[in-house]
C-alpha positions as CSV (number, residue, x, y, z in Angstrom):
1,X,-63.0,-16.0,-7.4
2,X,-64.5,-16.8,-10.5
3,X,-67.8,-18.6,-10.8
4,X,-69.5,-20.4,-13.8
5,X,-71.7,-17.7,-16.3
6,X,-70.5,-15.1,-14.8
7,X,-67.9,-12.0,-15.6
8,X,-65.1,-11.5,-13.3
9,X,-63.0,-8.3,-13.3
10,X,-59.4,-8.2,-12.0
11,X,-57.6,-5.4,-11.2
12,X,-53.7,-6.0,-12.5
13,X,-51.8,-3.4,-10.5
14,X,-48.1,-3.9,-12.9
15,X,-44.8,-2.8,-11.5
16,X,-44.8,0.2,-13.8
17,X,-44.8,3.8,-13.5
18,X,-44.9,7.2,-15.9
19,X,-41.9,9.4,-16.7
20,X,-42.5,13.1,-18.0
21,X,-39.8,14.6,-18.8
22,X,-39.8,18.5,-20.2
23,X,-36.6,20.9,-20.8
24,X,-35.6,24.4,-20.5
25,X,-35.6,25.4,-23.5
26,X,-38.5,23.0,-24.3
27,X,-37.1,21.6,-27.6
28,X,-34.0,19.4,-26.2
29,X,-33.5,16.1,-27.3
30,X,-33.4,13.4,-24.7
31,X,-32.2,10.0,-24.0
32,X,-33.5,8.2,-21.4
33,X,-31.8,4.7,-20.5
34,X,-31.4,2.1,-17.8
35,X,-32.7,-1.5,-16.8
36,X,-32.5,-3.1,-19.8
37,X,-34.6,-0.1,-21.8
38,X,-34.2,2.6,-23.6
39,X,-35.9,5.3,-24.8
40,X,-35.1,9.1,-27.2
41,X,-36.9,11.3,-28.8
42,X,-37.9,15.0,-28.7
43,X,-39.0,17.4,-25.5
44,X,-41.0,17.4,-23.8
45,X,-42.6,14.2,-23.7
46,X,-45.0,11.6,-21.3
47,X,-43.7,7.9,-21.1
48,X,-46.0,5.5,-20.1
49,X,-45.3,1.8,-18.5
50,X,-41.7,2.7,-17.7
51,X,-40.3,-0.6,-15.1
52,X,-39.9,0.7,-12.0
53,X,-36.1,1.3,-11.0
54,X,-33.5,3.9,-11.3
55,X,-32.8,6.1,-15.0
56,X,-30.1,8.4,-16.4
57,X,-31.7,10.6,-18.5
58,X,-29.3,12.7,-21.1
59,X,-30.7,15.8,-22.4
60,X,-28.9,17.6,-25.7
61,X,-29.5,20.8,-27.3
62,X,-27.2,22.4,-29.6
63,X,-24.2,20.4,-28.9
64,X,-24.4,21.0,-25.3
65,X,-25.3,18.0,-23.0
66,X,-26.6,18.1,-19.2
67,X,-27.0,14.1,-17.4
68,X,-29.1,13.8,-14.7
69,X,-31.2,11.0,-13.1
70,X,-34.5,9.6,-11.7
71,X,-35.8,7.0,-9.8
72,X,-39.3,5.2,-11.1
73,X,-42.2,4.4,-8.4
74,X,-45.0,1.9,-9.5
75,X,-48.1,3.5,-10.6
76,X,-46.6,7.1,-9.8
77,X,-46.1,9.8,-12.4
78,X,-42.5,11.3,-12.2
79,X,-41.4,14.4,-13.4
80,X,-37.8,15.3,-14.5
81,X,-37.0,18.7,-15.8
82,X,-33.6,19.1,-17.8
83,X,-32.1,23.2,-17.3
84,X,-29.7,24.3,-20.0
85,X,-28.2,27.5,-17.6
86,X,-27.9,29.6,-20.8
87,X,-26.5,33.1,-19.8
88,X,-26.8,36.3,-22.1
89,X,-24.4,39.2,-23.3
90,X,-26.6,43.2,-23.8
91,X,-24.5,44.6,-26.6
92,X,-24.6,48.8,-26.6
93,X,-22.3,51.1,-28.0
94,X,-20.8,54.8,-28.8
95,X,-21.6,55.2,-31.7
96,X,-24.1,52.9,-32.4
97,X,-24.4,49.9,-35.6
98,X,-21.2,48.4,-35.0
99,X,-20.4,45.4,-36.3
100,X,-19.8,42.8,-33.2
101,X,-17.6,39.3,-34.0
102,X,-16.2,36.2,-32.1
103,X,-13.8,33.3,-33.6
104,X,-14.3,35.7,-37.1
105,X,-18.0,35.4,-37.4
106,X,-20.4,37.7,-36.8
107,X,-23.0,37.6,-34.2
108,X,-24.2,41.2,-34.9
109,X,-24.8,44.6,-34.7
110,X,-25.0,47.1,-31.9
111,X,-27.2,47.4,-29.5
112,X,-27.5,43.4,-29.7
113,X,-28.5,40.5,-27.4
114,X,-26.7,37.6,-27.3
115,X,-28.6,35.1,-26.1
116,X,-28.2,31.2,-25.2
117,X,-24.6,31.5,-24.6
118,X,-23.2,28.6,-22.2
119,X,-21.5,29.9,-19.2
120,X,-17.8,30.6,-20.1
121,X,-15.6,32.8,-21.5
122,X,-16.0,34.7,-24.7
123,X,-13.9,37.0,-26.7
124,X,-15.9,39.8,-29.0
125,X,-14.8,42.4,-31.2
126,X,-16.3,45.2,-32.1
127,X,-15.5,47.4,-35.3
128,X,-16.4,50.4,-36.7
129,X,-14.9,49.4,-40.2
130,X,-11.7,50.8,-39.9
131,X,-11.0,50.1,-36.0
132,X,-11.2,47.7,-33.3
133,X,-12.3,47.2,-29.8
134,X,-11.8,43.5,-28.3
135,X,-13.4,42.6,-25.0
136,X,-13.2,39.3,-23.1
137,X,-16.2,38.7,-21.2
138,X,-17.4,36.0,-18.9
139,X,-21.0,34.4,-18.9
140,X,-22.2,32.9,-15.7
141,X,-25.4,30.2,-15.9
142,X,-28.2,32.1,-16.3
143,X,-26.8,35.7,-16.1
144,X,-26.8,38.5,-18.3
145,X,-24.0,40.6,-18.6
146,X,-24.3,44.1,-20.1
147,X,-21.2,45.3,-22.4
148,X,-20.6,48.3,-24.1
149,X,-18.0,49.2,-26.8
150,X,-17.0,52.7,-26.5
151,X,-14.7,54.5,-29.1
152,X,-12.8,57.7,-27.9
153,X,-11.7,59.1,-31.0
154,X,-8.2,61.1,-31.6
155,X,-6.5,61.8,-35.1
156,X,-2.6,61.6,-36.0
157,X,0.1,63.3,-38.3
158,X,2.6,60.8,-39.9
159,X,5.2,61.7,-41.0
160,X,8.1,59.7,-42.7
161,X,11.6,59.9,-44.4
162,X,11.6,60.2,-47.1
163,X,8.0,60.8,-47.5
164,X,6.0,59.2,-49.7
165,X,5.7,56.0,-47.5
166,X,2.2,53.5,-48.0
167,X,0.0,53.4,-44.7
168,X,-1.5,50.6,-44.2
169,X,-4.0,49.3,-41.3
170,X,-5.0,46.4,-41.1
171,X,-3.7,45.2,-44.0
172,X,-5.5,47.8,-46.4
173,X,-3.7,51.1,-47.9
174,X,-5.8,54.2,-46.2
175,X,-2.6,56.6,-47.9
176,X,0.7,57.5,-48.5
177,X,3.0,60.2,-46.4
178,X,2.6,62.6,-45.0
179,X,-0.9,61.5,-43.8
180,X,-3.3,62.7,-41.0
181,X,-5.7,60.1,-39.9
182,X,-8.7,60.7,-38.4
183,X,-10.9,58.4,-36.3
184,X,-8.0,57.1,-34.3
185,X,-9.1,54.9,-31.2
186,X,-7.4,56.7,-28.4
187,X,-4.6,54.6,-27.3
188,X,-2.0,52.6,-29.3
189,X,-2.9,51.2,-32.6
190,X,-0.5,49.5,-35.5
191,X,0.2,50.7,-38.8
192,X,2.6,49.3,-41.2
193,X,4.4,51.7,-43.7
194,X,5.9,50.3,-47.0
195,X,8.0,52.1,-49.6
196,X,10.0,50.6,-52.2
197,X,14.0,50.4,-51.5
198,X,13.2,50.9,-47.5
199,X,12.7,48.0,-45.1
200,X,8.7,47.4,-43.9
201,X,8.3,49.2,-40.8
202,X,5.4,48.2,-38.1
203,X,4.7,51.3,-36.0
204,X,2.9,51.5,-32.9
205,X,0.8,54.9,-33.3
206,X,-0.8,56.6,-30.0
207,X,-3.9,59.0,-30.3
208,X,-5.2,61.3,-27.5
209,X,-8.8,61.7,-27.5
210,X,-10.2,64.6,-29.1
211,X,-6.6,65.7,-30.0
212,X,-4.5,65.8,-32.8
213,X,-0.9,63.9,-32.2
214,X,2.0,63.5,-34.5
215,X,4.5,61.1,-35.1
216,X,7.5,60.8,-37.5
217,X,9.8,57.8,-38.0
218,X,12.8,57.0,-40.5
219,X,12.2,54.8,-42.9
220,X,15.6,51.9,-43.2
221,X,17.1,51.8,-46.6
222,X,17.7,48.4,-47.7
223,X,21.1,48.8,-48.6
224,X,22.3,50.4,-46.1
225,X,21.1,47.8,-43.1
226,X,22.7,45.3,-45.8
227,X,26.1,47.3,-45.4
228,X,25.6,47.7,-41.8
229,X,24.7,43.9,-41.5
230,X,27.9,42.8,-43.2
231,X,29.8,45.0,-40.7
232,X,28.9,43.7,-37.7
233,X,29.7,40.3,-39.1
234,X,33.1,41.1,-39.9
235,X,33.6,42.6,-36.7
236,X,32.1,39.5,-34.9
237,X,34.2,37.3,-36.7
238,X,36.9,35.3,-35.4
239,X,39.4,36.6,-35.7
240,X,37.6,39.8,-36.4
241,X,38.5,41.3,-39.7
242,X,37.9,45.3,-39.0
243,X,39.2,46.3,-42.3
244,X,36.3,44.8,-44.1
245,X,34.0,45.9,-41.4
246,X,35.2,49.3,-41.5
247,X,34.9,49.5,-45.6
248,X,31.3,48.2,-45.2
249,X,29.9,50.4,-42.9
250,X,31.5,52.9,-44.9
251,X,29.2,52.2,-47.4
252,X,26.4,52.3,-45.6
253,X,27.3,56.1,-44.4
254,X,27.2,56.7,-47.8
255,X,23.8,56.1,-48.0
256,X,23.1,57.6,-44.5
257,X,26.0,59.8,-43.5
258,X,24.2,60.9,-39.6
259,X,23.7,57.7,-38.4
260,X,24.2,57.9,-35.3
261,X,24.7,53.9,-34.9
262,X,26.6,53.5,-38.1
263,X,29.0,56.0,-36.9
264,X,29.9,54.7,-33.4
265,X,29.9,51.0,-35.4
266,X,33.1,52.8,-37.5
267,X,34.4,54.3,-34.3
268,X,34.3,51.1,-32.5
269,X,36.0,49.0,-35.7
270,X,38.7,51.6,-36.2
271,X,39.5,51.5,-32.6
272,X,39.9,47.5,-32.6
273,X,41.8,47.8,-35.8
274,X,44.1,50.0,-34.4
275,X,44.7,47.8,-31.2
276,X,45.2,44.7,-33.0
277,X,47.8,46.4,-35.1
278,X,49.4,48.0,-31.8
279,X,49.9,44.9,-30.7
280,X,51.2,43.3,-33.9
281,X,53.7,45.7,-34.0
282,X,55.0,45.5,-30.4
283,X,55.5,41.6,-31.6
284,X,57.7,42.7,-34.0
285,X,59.5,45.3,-31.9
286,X,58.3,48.4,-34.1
287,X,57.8,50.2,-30.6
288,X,57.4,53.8,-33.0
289,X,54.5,52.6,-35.4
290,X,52.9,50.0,-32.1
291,X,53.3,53.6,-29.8
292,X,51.1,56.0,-32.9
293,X,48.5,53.0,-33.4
294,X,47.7,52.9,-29.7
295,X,47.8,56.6,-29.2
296,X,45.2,56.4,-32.1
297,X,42.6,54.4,-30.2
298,X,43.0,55.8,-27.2
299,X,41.6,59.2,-29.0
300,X,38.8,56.6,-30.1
301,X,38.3,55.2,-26.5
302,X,40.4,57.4,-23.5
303,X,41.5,56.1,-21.0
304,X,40.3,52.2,-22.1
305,X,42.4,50.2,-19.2
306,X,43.3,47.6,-21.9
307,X,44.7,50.0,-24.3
308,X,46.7,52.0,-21.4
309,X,48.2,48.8,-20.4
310,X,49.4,48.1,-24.3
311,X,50.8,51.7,-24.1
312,X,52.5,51.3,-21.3
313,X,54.5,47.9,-22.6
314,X,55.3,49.5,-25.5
315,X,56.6,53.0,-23.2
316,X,58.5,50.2,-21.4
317,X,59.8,48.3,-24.5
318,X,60.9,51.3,-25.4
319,X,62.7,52.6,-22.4
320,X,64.2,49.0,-21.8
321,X,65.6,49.6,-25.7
322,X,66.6,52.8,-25.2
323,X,68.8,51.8,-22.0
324,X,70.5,48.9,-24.1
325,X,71.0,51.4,-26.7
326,X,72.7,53.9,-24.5
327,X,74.6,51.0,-22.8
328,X,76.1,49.9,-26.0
329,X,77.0,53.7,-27.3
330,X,78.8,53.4,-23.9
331,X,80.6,50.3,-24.2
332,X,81.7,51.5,-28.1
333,X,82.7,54.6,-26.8
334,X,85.3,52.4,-24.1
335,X,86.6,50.4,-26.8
336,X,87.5,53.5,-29.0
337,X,88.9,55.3,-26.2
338,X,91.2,52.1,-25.4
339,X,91.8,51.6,-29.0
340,X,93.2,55.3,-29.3
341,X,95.1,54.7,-26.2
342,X,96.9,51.6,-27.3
343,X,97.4,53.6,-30.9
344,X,98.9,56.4,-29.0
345,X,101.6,53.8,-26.8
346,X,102.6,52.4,-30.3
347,X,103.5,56.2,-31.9
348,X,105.0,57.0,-28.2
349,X,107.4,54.0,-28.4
350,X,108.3,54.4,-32.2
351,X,109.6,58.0,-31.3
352,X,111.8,56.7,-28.5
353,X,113.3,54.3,-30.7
């Protein structure tokens, strides 16, 4: 009621309400929208005469988002705390002050905490400057995971032929052969070796901890997997020329005259060279050449079922040639016998007369 000279006070009770909103870490950004309104800034903050309904409120920090939502009561104060779950990784190691890396960057060195990771799954590598260690570990929200990077050291002898072979690891030349590395993580780990005139050879090296391991391997001479590369092709050709496959790898034992593949590559052309002229030859009834080319191979291959079988058509060939022969020698032998008969009835009869 208001009455004349006097001062009336009215309590207006509007349909509004507060919003505090805070973060964990406190210094998210936020967005908070709905009804028409919106409102962003920096955490944590106290918004007054916000209309009273429901909110999504969107919190961000560090390119990582969390949504969640509130309802606003008239004349009420309500509170909304946003939780970024981040997890943690303890770094040790043996030895200590190694360099730890994900994606290529580096996060640190040993003994480390990595904090505010977000729960997942991350890869770290750990180096010593001339080795690696590579761990995959997973980060659950809010949990800290303890990881350490232990290298068991073991050294190697490498050997090469012919010597003189660059090592490299990694990439970067640590000598030429023969070489004994030291500082070896036990296990398998790759070097390349490198020598002018040889083929690049990747080699998978294996150290025992604590002991000292060897390992030799023959280099590939360029030329000579060349030669041996031509081979096979002529061999696989169709139809497979052997002569030129056989004259190629004969060039490449030139250059290695103990390879052990190179030589059963030879043994193997000379045995299908000889069977294809075998059979040639049966063709064109030389049963005594066809008979010493498969005899040949079968020295190459004994008892090879499709060489026997050639053999044995050309044994038959010449049996069936042999009988024909001998059946002719028999028919001339007739025809003489009657010829000397009928000569002998002509001289009988010019006597009587």
């Amino acid at each position: 009621k208001i009455e004349g000279r006097k001062r009336t006070e009215v309590k207006l009770d509007l349909n509004l309400g507060t919003v505090n909103l805070i973060s964990d870490p406190a210094d998210a950004e936020f967005l908070l929208s709905g009804n028409g309104r919106q409102w962003d800034g920096k955490l944590p903050t106290l918004i007054g005469d916000v209309p009273v309904g429901d909110y999504r409120v969107t919190g961000r920090r560090k390119g990582w988002e969390v949504d969640t939502t509130l309802s606003v009561a008239r004349g009420v104060i309500q509170t909304n705390k946003i939780e970024f779950p981040y997890g943690s990784i303890d770094l040790s190691s043996e030895p200590s002050g190694l360099v730890v890396s994900t994606n290529g960057v580096e996060v640190g060195k040993t003994p480390t905490m990595l904090r505010e990771l977000r729960p997942g799954s991350y890869e770290l590598t750990a180096t010593d400057g001339e080795n690696d260690l590579v761990a995959a570990i997973n980060v659950g929200p809010k949990e800290q995971v303890k990881k350490s990077f232990v290298f068991r050291y073991g050294a190697v002898q490498l050997a090469s032929t012919p010597p003189g072979a660059a090592v490299l690891r990694k990439g970067k030349e640590v000598g030429k052969t023969p070489l004994t590395l030291d500082r070896v993580p036990a296990g398998e780990t790759l070097v390349e070796l490198r020598l002018e005139g040889y083929v690049a050879t990747n080699l998978q090296i294996r150290a025992v901890e604590q002991e000292m391991a060897k390992c030799a391997v023959r280099l590939i001479n360029e030329k000579f997997l060349a030669s041996l590369t031509s081979a096979r092709a002529s061999a696989a050709a169709i139809p497979p020329d052997f002569r030129g496959a056989i004259a190629s790898v004969n060039q490449a034992l030139q250059i290695s005259p103990d390879d052990v593949e190179a030589l059963q590559l030879r043994k193997d052309c000379e045995f299908g060279l000889n069977l294809n002229e075998a059979s040639l030859l049966l063709e064109n009834n030389d049963l005594e050449a066809a008979l010493a080319k498969v005899d040949a191979a079968l020295l190459l291959r004994p008892g090879e079922r499709e060489t026997v079988d050639l053999k044995s058509k050309i044994v038959a060939a010449k049996t069936r040639r042999a009988e024909l022969a001998a059946a002719e020698a028999e028919q001339q032998l007739a025809e003489r016998a009657r010829a000397a008969g009928r000569d002998f009835d002509q001289l009988c009869a010019s006597a009587a007369q």
